[in-house]
PDB file of C-alpha atoms in Angstrom:
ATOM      1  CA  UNK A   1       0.000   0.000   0.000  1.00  0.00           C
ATOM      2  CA  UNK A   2       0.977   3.340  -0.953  1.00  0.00           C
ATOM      3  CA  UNK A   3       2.014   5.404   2.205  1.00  0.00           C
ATOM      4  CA  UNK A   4       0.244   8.229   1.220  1.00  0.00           C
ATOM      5  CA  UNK A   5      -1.994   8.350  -2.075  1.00  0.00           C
ATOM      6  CA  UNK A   6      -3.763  11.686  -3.278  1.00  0.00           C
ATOM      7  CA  UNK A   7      -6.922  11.674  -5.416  1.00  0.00           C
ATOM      8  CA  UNK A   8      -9.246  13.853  -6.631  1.00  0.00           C
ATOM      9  CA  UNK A   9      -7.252  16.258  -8.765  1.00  0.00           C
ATOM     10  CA  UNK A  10      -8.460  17.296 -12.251  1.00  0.00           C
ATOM     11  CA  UNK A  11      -9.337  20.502 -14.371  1.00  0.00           C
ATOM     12  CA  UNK A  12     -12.125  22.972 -13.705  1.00  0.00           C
ATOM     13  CA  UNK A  13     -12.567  26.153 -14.985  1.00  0.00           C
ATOM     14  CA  UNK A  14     -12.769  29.349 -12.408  1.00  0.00           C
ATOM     15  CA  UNK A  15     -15.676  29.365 -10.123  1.00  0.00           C
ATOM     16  CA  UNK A  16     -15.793  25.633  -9.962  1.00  0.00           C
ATOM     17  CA  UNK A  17     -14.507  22.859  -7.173  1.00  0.00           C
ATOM     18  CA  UNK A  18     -12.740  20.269  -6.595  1.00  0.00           C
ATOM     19  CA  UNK A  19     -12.036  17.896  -3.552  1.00  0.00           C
ATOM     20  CA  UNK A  20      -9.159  16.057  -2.352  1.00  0.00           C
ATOM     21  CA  UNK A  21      -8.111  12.554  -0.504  1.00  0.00           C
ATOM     22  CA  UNK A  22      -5.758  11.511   0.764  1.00  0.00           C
ATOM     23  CA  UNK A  23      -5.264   8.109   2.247  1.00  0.00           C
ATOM     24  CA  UNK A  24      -2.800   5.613   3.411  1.00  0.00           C
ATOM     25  CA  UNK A  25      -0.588   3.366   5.684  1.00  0.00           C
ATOM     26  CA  UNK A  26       1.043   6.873   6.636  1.00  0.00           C
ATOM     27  CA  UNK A  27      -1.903   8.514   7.839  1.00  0.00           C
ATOM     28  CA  UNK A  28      -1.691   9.736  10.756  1.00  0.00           C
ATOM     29  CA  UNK A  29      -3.908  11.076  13.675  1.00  0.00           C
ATOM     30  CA  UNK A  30      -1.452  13.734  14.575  1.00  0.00           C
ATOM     31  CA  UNK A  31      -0.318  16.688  12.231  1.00  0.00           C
ATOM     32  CA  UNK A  32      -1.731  15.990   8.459  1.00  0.00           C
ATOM     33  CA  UNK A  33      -1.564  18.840   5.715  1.00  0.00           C
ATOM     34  CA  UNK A  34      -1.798  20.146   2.413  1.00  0.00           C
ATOM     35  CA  UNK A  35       0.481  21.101   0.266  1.00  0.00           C
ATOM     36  CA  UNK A  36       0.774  22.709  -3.646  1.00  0.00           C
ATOM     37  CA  UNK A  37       3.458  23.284  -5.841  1.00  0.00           C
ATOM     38  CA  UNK A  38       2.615  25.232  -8.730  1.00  0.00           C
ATOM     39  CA  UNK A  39       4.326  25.639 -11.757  1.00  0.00           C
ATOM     40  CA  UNK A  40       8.098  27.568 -11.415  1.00  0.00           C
ATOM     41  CA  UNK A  41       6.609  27.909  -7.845  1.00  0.00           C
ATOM     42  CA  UNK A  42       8.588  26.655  -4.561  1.00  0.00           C
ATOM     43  CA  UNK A  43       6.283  23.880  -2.510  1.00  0.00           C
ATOM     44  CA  UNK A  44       4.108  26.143  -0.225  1.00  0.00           C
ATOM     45  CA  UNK A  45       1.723  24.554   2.362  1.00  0.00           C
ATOM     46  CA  UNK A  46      -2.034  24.993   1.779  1.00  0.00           C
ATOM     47  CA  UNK A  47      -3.705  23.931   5.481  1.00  0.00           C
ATOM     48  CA  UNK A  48      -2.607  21.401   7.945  1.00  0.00           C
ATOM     49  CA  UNK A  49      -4.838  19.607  10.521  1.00  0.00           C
ATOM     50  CA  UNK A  50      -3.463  18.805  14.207  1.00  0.00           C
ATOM     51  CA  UNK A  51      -3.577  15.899  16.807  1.00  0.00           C
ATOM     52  CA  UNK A  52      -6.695  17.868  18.546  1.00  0.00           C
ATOM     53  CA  UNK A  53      -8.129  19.189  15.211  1.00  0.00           C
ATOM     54  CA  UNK A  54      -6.867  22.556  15.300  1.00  0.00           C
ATOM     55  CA  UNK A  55      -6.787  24.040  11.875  1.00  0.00           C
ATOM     56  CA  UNK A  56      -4.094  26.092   9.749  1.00  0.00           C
ATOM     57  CA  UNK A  57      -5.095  27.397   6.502  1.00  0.00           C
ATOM     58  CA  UNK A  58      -3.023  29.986   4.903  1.00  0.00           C
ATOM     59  CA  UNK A  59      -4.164  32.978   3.590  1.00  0.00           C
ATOM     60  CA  UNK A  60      -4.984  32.864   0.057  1.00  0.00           C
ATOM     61  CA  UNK A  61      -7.503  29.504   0.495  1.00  0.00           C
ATOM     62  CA  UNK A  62      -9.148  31.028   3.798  1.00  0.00           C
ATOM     63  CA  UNK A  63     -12.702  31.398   2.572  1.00  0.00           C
ATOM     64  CA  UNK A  64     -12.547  28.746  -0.266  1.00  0.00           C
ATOM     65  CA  UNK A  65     -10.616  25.553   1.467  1.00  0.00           C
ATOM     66  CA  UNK A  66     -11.536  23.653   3.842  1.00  0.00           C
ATOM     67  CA  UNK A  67      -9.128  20.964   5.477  1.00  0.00           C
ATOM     68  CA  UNK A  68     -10.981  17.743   7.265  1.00  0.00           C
ATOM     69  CA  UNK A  69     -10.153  14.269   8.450  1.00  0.00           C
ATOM     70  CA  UNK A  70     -11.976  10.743   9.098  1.00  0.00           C
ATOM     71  CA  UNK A  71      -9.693   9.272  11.294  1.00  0.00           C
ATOM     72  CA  UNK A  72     -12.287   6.223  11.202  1.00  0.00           C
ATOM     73  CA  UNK A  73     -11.781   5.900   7.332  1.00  0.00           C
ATOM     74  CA  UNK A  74      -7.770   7.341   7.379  1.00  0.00           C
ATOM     75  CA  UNK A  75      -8.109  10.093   4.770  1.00  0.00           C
ATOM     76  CA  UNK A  76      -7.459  13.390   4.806  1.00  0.00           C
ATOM     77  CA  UNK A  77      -9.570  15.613   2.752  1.00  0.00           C
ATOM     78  CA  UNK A  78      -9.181  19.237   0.789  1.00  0.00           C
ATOM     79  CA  UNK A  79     -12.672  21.080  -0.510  1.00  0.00           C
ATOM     80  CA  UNK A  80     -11.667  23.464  -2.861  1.00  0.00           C
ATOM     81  CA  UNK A  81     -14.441  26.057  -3.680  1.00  0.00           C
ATOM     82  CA  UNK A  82     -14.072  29.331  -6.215  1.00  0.00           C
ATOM     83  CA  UNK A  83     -10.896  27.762  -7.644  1.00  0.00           C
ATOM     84  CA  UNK A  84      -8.724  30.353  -9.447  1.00  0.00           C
ATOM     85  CA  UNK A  85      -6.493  29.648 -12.621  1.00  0.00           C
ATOM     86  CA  UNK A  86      -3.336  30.366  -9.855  1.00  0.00           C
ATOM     87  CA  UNK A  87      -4.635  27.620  -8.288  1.00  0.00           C
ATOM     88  CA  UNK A  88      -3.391  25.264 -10.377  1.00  0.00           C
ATOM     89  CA  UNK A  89      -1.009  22.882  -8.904  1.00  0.00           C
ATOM     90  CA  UNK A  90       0.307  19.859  -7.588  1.00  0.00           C
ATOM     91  CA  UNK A  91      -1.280  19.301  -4.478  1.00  0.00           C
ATOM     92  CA  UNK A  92       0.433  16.940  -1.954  1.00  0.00           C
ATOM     93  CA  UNK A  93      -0.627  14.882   1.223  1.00  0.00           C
ATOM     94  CA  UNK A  94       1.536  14.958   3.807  1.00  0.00           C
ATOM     95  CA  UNK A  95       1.816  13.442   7.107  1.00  0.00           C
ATOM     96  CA  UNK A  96       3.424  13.707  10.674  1.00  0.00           C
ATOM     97  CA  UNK A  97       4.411  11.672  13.205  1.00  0.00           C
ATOM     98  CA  UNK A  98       4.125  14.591  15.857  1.00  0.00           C
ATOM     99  CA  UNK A  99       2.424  17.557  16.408  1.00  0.00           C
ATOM    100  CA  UNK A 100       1.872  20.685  13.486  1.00  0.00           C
ATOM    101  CA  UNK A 101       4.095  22.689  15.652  1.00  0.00           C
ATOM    102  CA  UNK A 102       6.658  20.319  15.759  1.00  0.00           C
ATOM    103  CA  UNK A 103       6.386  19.465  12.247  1.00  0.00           C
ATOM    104  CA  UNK A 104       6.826  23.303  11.640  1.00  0.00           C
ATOM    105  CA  UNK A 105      10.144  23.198  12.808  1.00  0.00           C
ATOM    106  CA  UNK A 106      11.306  19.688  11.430  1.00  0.00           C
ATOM    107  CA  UNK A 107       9.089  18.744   8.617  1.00  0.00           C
ATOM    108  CA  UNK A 108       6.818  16.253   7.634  1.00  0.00           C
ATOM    109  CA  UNK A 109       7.581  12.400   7.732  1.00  0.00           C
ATOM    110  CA  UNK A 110       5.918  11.332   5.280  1.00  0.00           C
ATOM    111  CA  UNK A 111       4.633  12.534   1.118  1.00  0.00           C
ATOM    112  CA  UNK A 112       1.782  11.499  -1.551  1.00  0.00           C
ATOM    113  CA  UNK A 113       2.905  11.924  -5.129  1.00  0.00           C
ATOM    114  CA  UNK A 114       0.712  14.288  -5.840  1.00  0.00           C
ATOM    115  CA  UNK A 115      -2.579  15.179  -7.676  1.00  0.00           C
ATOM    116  CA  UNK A 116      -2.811  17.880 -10.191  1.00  0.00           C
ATOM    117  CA  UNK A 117      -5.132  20.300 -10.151  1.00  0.00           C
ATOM    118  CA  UNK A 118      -5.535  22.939 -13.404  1.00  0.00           C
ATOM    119  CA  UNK A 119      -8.036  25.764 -13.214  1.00  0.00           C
ATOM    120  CA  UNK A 120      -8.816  27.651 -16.328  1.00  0.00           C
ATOM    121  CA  UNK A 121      -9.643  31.083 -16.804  1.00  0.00           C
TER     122      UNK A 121
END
């Protein structure tokens, strides 16, 4: 089994959504995020979800994003809502063996592949 496996990508035009899973051996019931890498673009994280379901979400998604988890079905999920064309990006799963804050300072253990996601104008 994959340790982490992302699904859900695709293309949309503006306006639209899209949502994300992620699931796998990795999964973990502590720190769990999002991630995107868009083209030319360094990896930037999206929203993370902690051990007692605090939630992150950066700036540009708050108001269109929302980060959830099933810890009784392991996956990690991503609603995407008034997607914009510089949304478009690899979007990654990624999980941690400790707390976001921790993970802040040291990273996360463990990566998806990736699903693209391409938003046109």
């Amino acid at each position: 089994q994959e340790q982490l496996m992302e699904s859900g990508g695709g293309s949309v035009q503006a306006g639209g959504s899209l949502r994300l899973s992620c699931t796998g051996s990795a999964y973990s019931e502590h720190c769990m995020g999002w991630f995107r890498q868009g083209p030319g673009k360094e990896r930037e994280k999206v929203a993370d979800i902690d051990t007692d379901g605090t939630i992150r979400i950066i700036d540009f998604a708050k108001g269109r994003f929302t980060i959830s988890k099933d810890n009784g079905k392991n996956t990690l999920y991503l609603q995407m809502n008034n997607l914009k064309p510089e949304d478009t990006a690899m979007y990654y799963c990624a999980a941690s063996d400790v707390d976001c804050f921790v993970a802040d300072s040291f990273g996360m253990d463990f990566w998806g592949k990736g699903t693209l996601v391409a938003v046109s104008a």
